[in-house]
Amino acid sequence: LGAMGDPRVKPGVLEKGVLLRLRFHFDQYVNLRPVKLFQGVPAALAGDRKIDMYFIRENTEDFYVGLGSRVKTGSSREQLKLIRKTYEVKFDIGIDLKDTDELAYQIGIITRQGARRVIDYAFDLAKKKGADLVTSVDKANVLTEVYGLWREEVEKASSSYGIEKEFQYVDAVALHMVRNPERFKVLVTPNLFGDILTDLGAALQGGLGFAPSGNINPSGVSMFEPVHGSAPDIAGKDLANPVGAILSSALMLDTLGYKDAAHEMESAVMSVLSDGKHMTADVGGKMSTTAMGDAVLNVLKSQ
């Protein structure tokens, strides 16, 4: 899937009407975001950093379910409904608002099944990658119900897979990602926190132009896309960084079981970037989109 966005469209329309709708319709409950800093790419952090981690973000629940409203002063009744592939829930909320003119609210939902399946995916990935620790990210000290349930499923998965787990609050993870990102290998997060932290991760790997992603249903239809937006200000100018899109293709191949092809594609990107000279404008380079793509293709052909 290509980058999507238009500054003329009100925020939330494309996100809810297209991206979230696709994820929900195909039940793409895993958002997989590798964060890897390749040699030669200008780094946000000083020093020789070995940044190589995987974010597994729950992709269909939490505070992104789209349940919420605005209420004016007085008494009202709100009826909300959520339909997913595996369950349906209805809310009938009576509201009596006094002493202020308006309030807005959003509802966050985590089901046990929804938590279990993405957490199992994270521990399974950790096993495949040889990681001995999975970091679970939440804010269970404040949002005790939704993330208390989340933690219960992390405990079960850790015991079942025989892999150690640690619980970290989202604010602490943000701090550690800047101070010591090398400590992380596999992180599993609820939807909202994963959305925020993965963009911090993109900054650590050189910027959004280098960041791939996959919206995955392990037994259904998956969707792969670069993380960056549509950048209408440079549309048609041959300036965009194609690395995120290329790595998204590699991630797709890997997920579909074409491990060798995925490795060759990622290795070609690494080879091109390694000397620090092949860079597009987003990181201070002079290469065009076409030239960068051709450079990766030439390496692939020579392998």
Coordinates of C-alpha atoms in Angstrom, one line a residue, residues 1-257:
L1 CA 0.0 0.0 0.0
G2 CA 1.4 3.4 -0.9
A3 CA 1.6 6.5 1.3
M4 CA -1.8 8.1 1.8
G5 CA -2.7 11.7 2.7
D6 CA -3.9 15.1 1.5
P7 CA -3.7 18.3 3.4
R8 CA -7.0 19.4 2.0
V9 CA -8.8 16.5 3.8
K10 CA -9.8 17.0 7.4
P11 CA -7.6 15.0 9.9
G12 CA -9.2 11.7 10.7
V13 CA -11.2 11.2 7.5
L14 CA -8.5 9.2 5.6
E15 CA -7.3 7.5 8.8
K16 CA -10.8 6.3 9.9
G17 CA -12.3 5.9 6.4
V18 CA -9.5 4.0 4.7
L19 CA -6.5 2.8 6.9
L20 CA -8.4 1.8 10.0
R21 CA -11.3 0.5 8.0
L22 CA -8.9 -1.8 6.1
R23 CA -7.2 -3.0 9.3
F24 CA -10.5 -3.7 11.0
H25 CA -12.2 -5.4 7.9
F26 CA -9.3 -7.8 7.4
D27 CA -8.7 -8.2 11.1
Q28 CA -5.0 -7.2 10.7
Y29 CA -4.4 -7.3 14.5
V30 CA -0.6 -7.2 14.3
N31 CA 1.3 -4.0 13.4
L32 CA 4.9 -5.1 12.9
R33 CA 7.4 -2.3 12.9
P34 CA 11.1 -3.2 12.7
V35 CA 13.4 -0.4 14.0
K36 CA 17.0 -0.9 12.6
L37 CA 19.7 1.7 12.1
F38 CA 21.7 0.7 9.1
Q39 CA 25.4 1.5 8.8
G40 CA 26.0 4.8 7.0
V41 CA 22.6 6.4 7.9
P42 CA 22.9 9.6 9.8
A43 CA 21.9 8.8 13.4
A44 CA 19.8 10.9 15.8
L45 CA 21.9 9.7 18.7
A46 CA 25.7 10.2 19.1
G47 CA 28.1 7.3 19.0
D48 CA 28.1 3.9 17.3
R49 CA 24.6 2.7 18.1
K50 CA 23.5 -0.9 17.4
I51 CA 19.8 -0.3 17.2
D52 CA 17.8 -3.4 16.1
M53 CA 14.4 -4.0 17.6
Y54 CA 10.9 -5.1 16.7
F55 CA 7.7 -3.4 17.8
I56 CA 4.6 -5.6 17.8
R57 CA 1.7 -3.2 18.2
E58 CA -1.9 -4.4 18.7
N59 CA -3.7 -3.0 15.8
T60 CA -7.5 -3.3 16.3
E61 CA -8.4 -2.3 19.9
D62 CA -7.4 0.0 22.7
F63 CA -8.4 3.7 22.2
Y64 CA -8.5 3.3 18.4
V65 CA -11.8 1.5 18.3
G66 CA -13.6 4.7 17.4
L67 CA -16.1 4.8 20.3
G68 CA -16.6 8.2 21.7
S69 CA -18.8 11.3 21.6
R70 CA -19.3 14.9 22.8
V71 CA -22.0 15.8 25.3
K72 CA -23.5 19.2 26.1
T73 CA -24.7 20.3 29.5
G74 CA -27.8 18.4 30.7
S75 CA -29.0 14.8 30.6
S76 CA -28.5 12.5 27.6
R77 CA -28.1 8.9 26.7
E78 CA -25.4 7.6 24.4
Q79 CA -25.7 4.3 22.5
L80 CA -22.4 3.0 21.0
K81 CA -21.7 -0.2 19.1
L82 CA -18.6 -1.9 18.1
I83 CA -18.5 -4.8 15.6
R84 CA -15.3 -6.9 15.0
K85 CA -14.7 -10.1 13.2
T86 CA -14.7 -12.1 16.5
Y87 CA -17.0 -10.1 18.8
E88 CA -19.7 -7.4 19.1
V89 CA -20.2 -5.0 22.0
K90 CA -22.8 -2.4 22.7
F91 CA -22.7 0.5 25.3
D92 CA -25.7 2.3 26.7
I93 CA -24.4 5.3 28.6
G94 CA -26.5 7.7 30.6
I95 CA -24.8 11.0 31.1
D96 CA -25.9 13.9 33.4
L97 CA -23.5 16.8 32.8
K98 CA -23.5 19.8 35.2
D99 CA -21.4 22.8 35.9
T100 CA -19.5 22.7 32.6
D101 CA -20.8 23.3 29.0
E102 CA -19.4 20.3 27.2
L103 CA -17.3 17.2 27.5
A104 CA -15.7 14.8 25.1
Y105 CA -14.9 11.1 25.8
Q106 CA -13.3 8.1 24.1
I107 CA -13.6 4.5 25.1
G108 CA -10.6 2.2 25.1
I109 CA -11.2 -1.6 24.8
I110 CA -8.9 -4.5 25.2
T111 CA -10.4 -8.0 25.0
R112 CA -8.7 -11.0 26.4
Q113 CA -8.7 -12.7 23.0
G114 CA -7.4 -9.5 21.4
A115 CA -4.5 -9.2 23.8
R116 CA -3.7 -12.9 23.8
R117 CA -3.3 -13.3 20.0
V118 CA -1.0 -10.3 19.5
I119 CA 1.1 -11.1 22.6
D120 CA 1.5 -14.7 21.4
Y121 CA 2.6 -13.3 18.1
A122 CA 5.3 -11.2 19.9
F123 CA 6.6 -14.2 21.9
D124 CA 6.6 -16.4 18.8
L125 CA 8.6 -13.7 16.9
A126 CA 11.0 -13.4 19.9
K127 CA 11.6 -17.2 19.7
K128 CA 12.3 -17.0 15.9
K129 CA 14.7 -14.1 16.4
G130 CA 16.5 -15.7 19.3
A131 CA 15.5 -13.0 21.8
D132 CA 15.5 -14.1 25.4
L133 CA 13.3 -11.2 26.6
V134 CA 10.0 -9.5 25.6
T135 CA 9.3 -6.0 26.8
S136 CA 5.6 -5.3 27.4
V137 CA 4.7 -1.6 27.3
D138 CA 1.6 -0.2 29.1
K139 CA 0.4 2.3 31.7
A140 CA -1.1 -0.2 34.1
N141 CA -0.4 2.1 37.1
V142 CA -3.1 4.5 35.9
L143 CA -5.3 2.6 33.4
T144 CA -5.6 -0.4 35.6
E145 CA -8.4 -2.4 34.0
V146 CA -7.4 -2.5 30.4
Y147 CA -3.7 -2.9 31.0
G148 CA -4.2 -5.1 34.0
L149 CA -5.9 -7.6 31.6
W150 CA -3.1 -7.1 29.1
R151 CA -0.5 -8.0 31.7
E152 CA -2.3 -11.2 32.7
E153 CA -1.9 -12.4 29.1
V154 CA 1.8 -11.4 29.0
E155 CA 2.4 -13.5 32.1
K156 CA 0.7 -16.5 30.5
A157 CA 2.6 -16.2 27.2
S158 CA 5.9 -15.8 29.0
S159 CA 5.3 -19.0 30.9
S160 CA 4.0 -20.9 27.9
Y161 CA 6.9 -19.9 25.6
G162 CA 9.6 -20.1 28.3
I163 CA 10.8 -16.6 27.4
E164 CA 11.4 -13.9 30.0
K165 CA 9.2 -10.8 30.1
E166 CA 9.5 -7.4 31.6
F167 CA 6.8 -4.8 32.2
Q168 CA 7.7 -1.2 31.4
Y169 CA 5.5 1.9 31.5
V170 CA 5.3 3.8 28.2
D171 CA 7.0 6.9 29.6
A172 CA 10.0 4.8 30.8
V173 CA 10.3 3.1 27.5
A174 CA 10.4 6.5 25.7
L175 CA 13.3 7.5 28.0
H176 CA 15.2 4.3 27.5
M177 CA 14.8 4.4 23.8
V178 CA 16.7 7.7 23.8
R179 CA 19.3 6.8 26.5
N180 CA 19.9 3.1 25.7
P181 CA 17.9 1.8 22.7
E182 CA 20.2 -1.2 22.5
R183 CA 18.6 -2.8 25.5
F184 CA 15.4 -3.6 23.5
K185 CA 14.9 -6.4 21.1
V186 CA 11.2 -7.3 21.0
L187 CA 8.5 -5.0 22.4
V188 CA 4.7 -5.7 22.5
T189 CA 2.4 -2.7 22.9
P190 CA -1.3 -1.7 23.0
N191 CA -2.4 0.3 20.0
L192 CA -2.0 3.9 21.2
F193 CA 1.4 3.6 22.8
G194 CA 2.7 1.6 19.9
D195 CA 1.6 4.2 17.4
I196 CA 3.6 6.9 19.4
L197 CA 6.7 4.9 20.2
T198 CA 7.2 3.5 16.7
D199 CA 7.6 7.0 15.3
L200 CA 10.2 7.7 18.0
G201 CA 11.8 4.5 16.7
A202 CA 11.7 5.8 13.1
A203 CA 13.7 8.8 14.3
L204 CA 16.3 6.6 15.8
Q205 CA 16.7 4.7 12.5
G206 CA 17.2 7.9 10.4
G207 CA 13.7 9.1 9.9
L208 CA 10.3 8.1 8.5
G209 CA 11.8 7.5 5.1
F210 CA 13.6 4.4 6.4
A211 CA 10.7 2.9 8.3
P212 CA 8.8 -0.1 7.0
S213 CA 5.6 -1.6 8.5
G214 CA 3.3 -4.5 8.1
N215 CA -0.4 -4.8 9.1
I216 CA -0.7 -8.5 9.5
N217 CA -3.4 -11.1 9.9
P218 CA -1.3 -14.3 10.2
S219 CA -4.2 -16.4 8.8
G220 CA -5.7 -13.9 6.4
V221 CA -5.0 -10.8 4.3
S222 CA -2.1 -8.6 5.3
M223 CA -1.0 -5.1 4.2
F224 CA 2.5 -3.7 4.0
E225 CA 3.3 0.0 3.7
P226 CA 6.0 2.6 4.4
V227 CA 5.4 4.6 7.5
H228 CA 5.9 8.0 6.0
G229 CA 3.1 10.2 4.7
S230 CA 2.3 11.2 1.1
A231 CA 4.5 14.4 1.2
P232 CA 2.4 16.4 -1.3
D233 CA 5.0 19.2 -1.1
I234 CA 7.5 17.1 -3.0
A235 CA 5.1 15.1 -5.2
G236 CA 6.4 14.5 -8.7
K237 CA 9.9 15.9 -7.8
D238 CA 11.7 12.6 -7.6
L239 CA 12.9 13.5 -4.0
A240 CA 11.2 11.0 -1.7
N241 CA 13.2 8.3 0.1
P242 CA 12.2 4.9 -1.3
V243 CA 13.9 2.8 1.4
G244 CA 10.9 2.5 3.6
A245 CA 8.8 1.2 0.7
I246 CA 11.6 -1.2 -0.3
L247 CA 12.0 -2.5 3.2
S248 CA 8.2 -2.9 3.5
S249 CA 8.4 -5.2 0.4
A250 CA 11.1 -7.2 2.1
L251 CA 9.0 -7.4 5.3
M252 CA 6.1 -8.7 3.1
L253 CA 8.3 -11.4 1.6
D254 CA 9.6 -12.5 5.0
T255 CA 6.1 -12.7 6.4
L256 CA 4.9 -14.8 3.4
G257 CA 7.8 -17.2 4.0

